[in-house]
Amino acid sequence: MTDRITIRKPDDWHLHVRDGAMLAATLPQTARAFGRAILMPNLAPPVATTADAIAYRARALAALPKGSDFVPLMTCYLRDDTDPDDVEAGFRAGVFTAVKLYPANATTNSAAGVTDYAKITGVLARMEKIGMRLLVHGEEVDPTVDVFDREAVFLDRRLAPMMRDFPGLKIVLEHLSSKIGVQFVRANAPQLGSTITPYHMEINRTDMLGWGIKPYFYCMPIIKTEADRVALREAATSGDACFFLGTDSAPHSVAKKLALSGAAGLFTAPLAIELYTKIFADDGKLDKLEAFCSLNGPAHYGLAPNSATITLQRRPWTVPEHIPVDGPDERVLVYRGGETTDWQVLT
Ligand code: DOR
Ligand code: ZN
């Protein structure tokens, strides 16, 4: 059995690091192993203009350890009134890598997201023209749709028509969570690519709800059935070009996670690449790890892969229970904190 593997440095194509003390506490966790990451714009208020993104990028760079060559990639939070000229200017200036579509109220800090799809056609047409990627939180928020069906209904009702109307627009369906979604992505590649989180490949809804409610397994899109979990795991470990790494690592304070209306999001950055490596190793697919983590994502974005490498070693280590935050949020609990896991990046 292989106990050590070297791959090109991976990128995280979907990451939340927030702002202020939370940014300072969490971004170094990703920078330790990844070359680049797409920083999600769902701050309060959101990163919605080129000027917002320039300022947020500066704060992110300031949060990095000295000497780090990690590159934060910025996204524009799409609203009904987003200005196509500003999006294009930000893209041409190398500030924006992509635009992120949140259906309004689908998840954390998405209240300012899209409410009327007819209003965003001007931005989508411009992005199609200039070759800019659209990142989609693919869940239908119609309250008559069951929470476990939100992804499937969104694909049918929103994404399929959008892809027909803008056939030249390259899209990433973020945090894929269902077997139906896996089939949809395969059928629509290469226009469509998709990120897969480690936890959607590790746990099912029985783990989340079957033996006590587990707020630390609660995220959006919600964790689904065992058949969905298996389909996602097969998709990622296939090495197929349309699937790539995006952790959706999403830190929240303990108070927010354990509130009566608890926040969605799992904080995985301190063990993200290790989780993916364990999944591929346990399934006998380590030969596909580099494609999923380091090659397929850049190819979908039209970027070169990183030239540096990282080495992972199979050896037991204990996941820290929390990351301290120097501010009012105090600490963030880590996914699988306190458990022993068996792969680690060699520094
Ligand atoms: O679980 C989630 N948390 N899903 C999202 O889409 C957003 C994220 C967050 O920002 O906390
Ligand atoms: Zn996210």
XYZ file of C-alpha atoms and ligand atoms in Angstrom:
359
model
C 0.000 0.000 0.000
C 1.305 3.475 -0.867
C 2.223 5.476 2.227
C 3.460 8.610 0.549
C 2.326 10.604 -2.463
C 3.581 13.774 -4.148
C 1.175 15.830 -6.247
C 1.179 19.262 -7.815
C 0.115 21.833 -5.257
C -3.701 21.770 -5.092
C -6.103 24.721 -5.278
C -9.338 25.197 -3.344
C -11.961 26.380 -5.835
C -14.538 27.187 -3.121
C -13.528 28.660 0.229
C -15.012 30.909 2.940
C -12.567 32.778 5.160
C -14.809 35.692 6.276
C -13.170 38.905 7.444
C -11.343 40.493 10.368
C -10.180 38.174 13.154
C -11.865 35.161 11.513
C -9.965 35.802 8.269
C -6.684 36.054 10.187
C -7.408 32.800 12.033
C -8.620 30.707 9.102
C -6.821 31.730 5.894
C -3.397 30.419 7.056
C -5.007 26.975 7.443
C -5.655 26.887 3.705
C -2.391 28.588 2.719
C -0.402 25.815 4.446
C -1.294 23.314 1.698
C -2.975 25.087 -1.238
C -1.557 27.316 -3.961
C -4.694 29.335 -4.677
C -8.260 29.550 -3.458
C -11.444 31.130 -4.712
C -12.616 33.335 -1.841
C -16.374 33.449 -1.571
C -17.886 36.953 -1.506
C -20.711 36.361 1.012
C -19.455 38.807 3.619
C -21.844 41.215 5.306
C -22.006 43.449 3.313
C -20.989 41.328 0.298
C -17.994 41.758 -2.008
C -20.116 43.138 -4.825
C -17.921 45.547 -6.800
C -14.373 45.722 -8.126
C -13.540 48.239 -5.390
C -14.876 45.851 -2.708
C -12.742 43.029 -4.125
C -9.548 45.112 -4.269
C -10.008 45.986 -0.592
C -10.888 42.407 0.437
C -7.912 40.985 -1.463
C -5.595 43.378 0.399
C -7.040 42.212 3.736
C -6.605 38.576 2.700
C -2.984 39.113 1.652
C -2.323 40.830 4.996
C -3.702 37.753 6.810
C -1.146 35.395 5.216
C 1.920 34.157 7.059
C 5.121 36.031 6.113
C 6.699 34.684 2.948
C 3.578 32.804 1.806
C 3.104 32.703 -1.967
C -0.573 31.700 -1.684
C -2.813 33.531 -4.164
C -6.364 34.551 -3.179
C -8.736 34.648 -6.171
C -11.623 37.067 -5.876
C -15.287 36.693 -6.781
C -18.099 39.162 -7.395
C -21.364 38.634 -5.480
C -24.108 38.749 -8.098
C -27.151 40.890 -7.325
C -30.168 41.830 -9.403
C -28.526 45.223 -10.003
C -24.906 44.180 -10.666
C -23.317 46.434 -13.290
C -21.896 44.452 -16.261
C -19.347 47.222 -16.908
C -17.927 46.927 -13.390
C -17.771 43.128 -13.687
C -15.900 43.411 -16.972
C -13.541 46.093 -15.631
C -12.741 43.961 -12.568
C -12.130 40.894 -14.713
C -9.917 42.698 -17.217
C -7.913 44.263 -14.374
C -7.225 40.794 -12.918
C -9.208 41.549 -9.762
C -12.179 39.238 -10.327
C -11.676 35.622 -11.341
C -15.401 34.796 -11.393
C -18.924 35.850 -10.445
C -20.871 33.992 -7.741
C -24.616 33.479 -7.979
C -26.474 32.925 -4.716
C -30.231 32.569 -4.999
C -31.460 35.046 -2.366
C -31.755 33.396 1.068
C -30.312 30.035 -0.035
C -27.585 30.124 2.615
C -25.349 32.262 4.888
C -25.313 35.961 3.930
C -27.239 35.417 0.723
C -30.133 37.805 1.410
C -28.722 40.238 -1.167
C -28.485 37.498 -3.809
C -30.490 37.010 -6.976
C -34.268 37.311 -6.700
C -35.168 37.765 -10.375
C -33.270 35.738 -12.980
C -34.517 38.008 -15.778
C -32.495 40.841 -14.252
C -29.088 39.123 -14.493
C -29.143 38.277 -18.206
C -27.096 41.390 -19.062
C -24.279 40.333 -16.728
C -24.380 36.720 -17.955
C -24.234 37.834 -21.599
C -21.216 40.010 -20.822
C -19.458 37.185 -18.979
C -20.101 34.836 -21.889
C -18.548 37.408 -24.209
C -15.399 38.004 -22.151
C -14.841 34.375 -21.056
C -15.515 34.859 -17.339
C -16.687 31.925 -15.177
C -20.020 31.825 -13.326
C -20.071 29.990 -9.984
C -23.472 28.800 -8.882
C -24.981 27.906 -5.539
C -27.398 25.515 -7.203
C -30.419 25.349 -4.926
C -34.010 26.379 -5.586
C -35.370 28.489 -2.727
C -39.071 28.194 -3.576
C -40.483 27.258 -0.126
C -42.714 24.581 -1.639
C -39.588 22.643 -2.686
C -38.356 20.104 -0.126
C -34.905 20.971 1.247
C -33.522 17.614 0.022
C -34.762 18.359 -3.532
C -33.463 21.915 -3.802
C -30.482 20.977 -5.951
C -32.402 18.754 -8.379
C -35.149 21.355 -8.867
C -32.619 24.147 -9.411
C -30.873 22.175 -12.160
C -34.121 21.648 -13.978
C -35.755 25.021 -13.382
C -32.788 27.428 -13.433
C -29.485 25.958 -14.583
C -30.597 24.006 -17.671
C -32.336 27.060 -19.227
C -29.376 29.298 -18.324
C -26.950 26.950 -20.059
C -29.164 26.854 -23.149
C -29.446 30.654 -23.251
C -25.700 31.187 -22.727
C -23.977 28.218 -24.371
C -20.583 29.940 -24.288
C -20.759 30.689 -20.557
C -18.536 28.358 -18.522
C -20.144 27.483 -15.198
C -19.120 25.783 -11.966
C -21.907 24.084 -10.034
C -20.577 24.426 -6.500
C -20.629 21.809 -3.714
C -22.410 19.101 -5.688
C -24.574 17.096 -3.305
C -26.719 14.565 -5.189
C -26.610 11.632 -7.588
C -28.925 13.551 -9.925
C -26.419 16.392 -9.827
C -23.549 14.057 -10.758
C -25.493 12.873 -13.813
C -26.376 16.451 -14.760
C -22.748 17.604 -14.607
C -21.507 14.696 -16.708
C -24.225 15.384 -19.285
C -23.317 19.072 -19.491
C -19.508 18.948 -19.407
C -17.331 20.678 -20.494
C -19.512 23.809 -20.334
C -20.271 22.793 -16.768
C -17.787 21.713 -14.114
C -18.423 21.021 -10.451
C -16.709 21.154 -7.077
C -17.187 18.429 -4.484
C -16.580 18.877 -0.749
C -14.929 16.173 1.365
C -17.885 15.935 3.739
C -20.495 15.306 1.022
C -18.343 12.250 0.209
C -17.960 11.131 3.839
C -21.325 11.425 5.566
C -25.010 10.853 4.834
C -28.168 12.238 6.402
C -28.429 9.317 8.802
C -25.038 10.315 10.221
C -26.400 13.865 10.595
C -29.807 13.031 12.097
C -29.938 9.339 13.021
C -28.166 9.335 16.374
C -28.791 12.785 17.829
C -28.877 15.907 15.698
C -25.348 16.917 14.676
C -25.164 20.681 14.065
C -21.553 20.212 12.974
C -22.729 18.134 10.012
C -25.235 20.822 8.972
C -24.439 22.674 5.762
C -26.043 23.880 2.542
C -26.679 22.024 0.299
C -27.840 19.661 3.015
C -26.155 16.271 3.386
C -28.279 13.725 1.483
C -28.704 9.945 1.197
C -26.151 7.143 1.149
C -26.760 6.676 -2.605
C -25.948 10.344 -3.147
C -22.780 10.080 -1.052
C -21.579 7.053 -3.013
C -22.289 8.737 -6.370
C -20.312 11.832 -5.358
C -17.395 9.726 -4.199
C -17.345 7.762 -7.450
C -17.491 11.007 -9.448
C -14.570 12.639 -7.627
C -12.353 9.556 -7.621
C -13.034 8.892 -11.320
C -10.566 11.670 -12.118
C -12.981 12.935 -14.808
C -12.171 16.507 -15.825
C -15.563 17.970 -14.887
C -15.077 17.280 -11.151
C -12.603 19.138 -8.965
C -11.702 20.188 -5.450
C -13.699 22.835 -3.580
C -13.874 22.430 0.183
C -16.617 24.945 0.998
C -14.774 25.205 4.318
C -17.066 27.639 6.136
C -16.113 28.766 9.656
C -18.768 29.950 12.093
C -18.565 30.812 15.782
C -19.782 28.174 18.230
C -22.659 30.473 19.204
C -23.875 30.676 15.609
C -23.548 26.935 15.015
C -25.452 26.055 18.188
C -28.161 28.724 17.976
C -31.845 27.710 17.754
C -31.588 28.505 14.052
C -28.084 27.187 13.527
C -25.710 28.391 10.817
C -24.883 26.114 7.877
C -21.234 25.358 7.225
C -18.424 22.972 8.163
C -14.900 24.167 8.874
C -12.509 21.737 7.202
C -9.500 23.865 6.240
C -7.159 22.450 8.936
C -7.459 18.957 7.431
C -8.902 19.530 3.958
C -6.248 18.056 1.689
C -5.774 15.244 4.204
C -9.504 14.382 4.040
C -9.469 14.212 0.258
C -6.308 12.102 0.289
C -7.857 9.658 2.750
C -10.960 9.313 0.555
C -8.927 8.565 -2.558
C -6.573 6.223 -0.654
C -9.404 4.308 1.032
C -11.046 3.799 -2.388
C -7.800 2.682 -4.051
C -7.802 5.763 -6.305
C -4.664 7.652 -5.263
C -3.664 7.680 -8.944
C -6.577 10.093 -9.560
C -5.877 12.410 -6.615
C -3.736 14.885 -8.535
C -6.272 15.267 -11.357
C -9.086 16.084 -8.915
C -7.062 18.300 -6.561
C -4.605 20.070 -8.825
C -5.344 19.722 -12.562
C -9.077 19.627 -13.377
C -9.902 22.893 -11.599
C -7.287 25.052 -13.319
C -8.234 23.499 -16.670
C -11.895 24.464 -16.209
C -10.883 28.016 -15.310
C -8.413 28.208 -18.222
C -5.466 28.628 -15.838
C -2.154 26.793 -15.579
C -1.746 24.301 -12.732
C 0.670 25.154 -9.934
C 4.267 24.159 -10.597
C 5.203 23.501 -6.935
C 4.328 20.165 -5.318
C 3.243 18.897 -1.921
C 3.883 15.510 -0.340
C 1.416 13.661 1.845
C 2.427 10.890 4.222
C 0.212 8.243 5.771
C 0.696 8.657 9.529
C -1.770 9.076 12.382
C -2.347 12.552 13.848
C -5.042 14.096 15.992
C -7.204 16.803 14.402
C -7.307 19.944 16.600
C -10.709 20.463 18.196
C -10.812 24.151 17.473
C -8.975 27.109 16.018
C -8.672 30.120 18.321
C -10.006 33.406 16.964
C -8.648 36.648 18.362
C -11.984 38.383 18.638
C -15.552 38.150 19.892
C -16.146 34.816 18.112
C -13.437 33.189 20.270
C -13.036 29.888 18.461
C -14.208 27.781 15.558
C -14.731 24.049 15.960
C -13.030 21.888 13.330
C -14.763 19.126 11.345
C -13.708 15.800 12.943
C -11.853 17.749 15.653
C -10.387 15.444 18.298
C -10.456 12.406 15.975
C -7.382 10.650 14.667
C -6.865 10.682 10.928
C -4.194 9.061 8.854
C -2.708 11.368 6.204
C -0.700 14.516 6.735
C 1.057 17.084 4.567
C 4.821 17.068 5.076
C 6.014 20.611 5.644
O -23.071 25.439 4.413
C -22.785 26.469 3.820
N -22.114 27.472 4.412
N -23.156 26.583 2.542
C -23.000 27.734 1.867
O -23.368 27.767 0.746
C -22.427 28.918 2.537
C -21.602 28.556 3.667
C -21.290 29.736 4.570
O -20.964 30.811 4.060
O -21.342 29.570 5.780
Zn -19.833 28.025 0.036
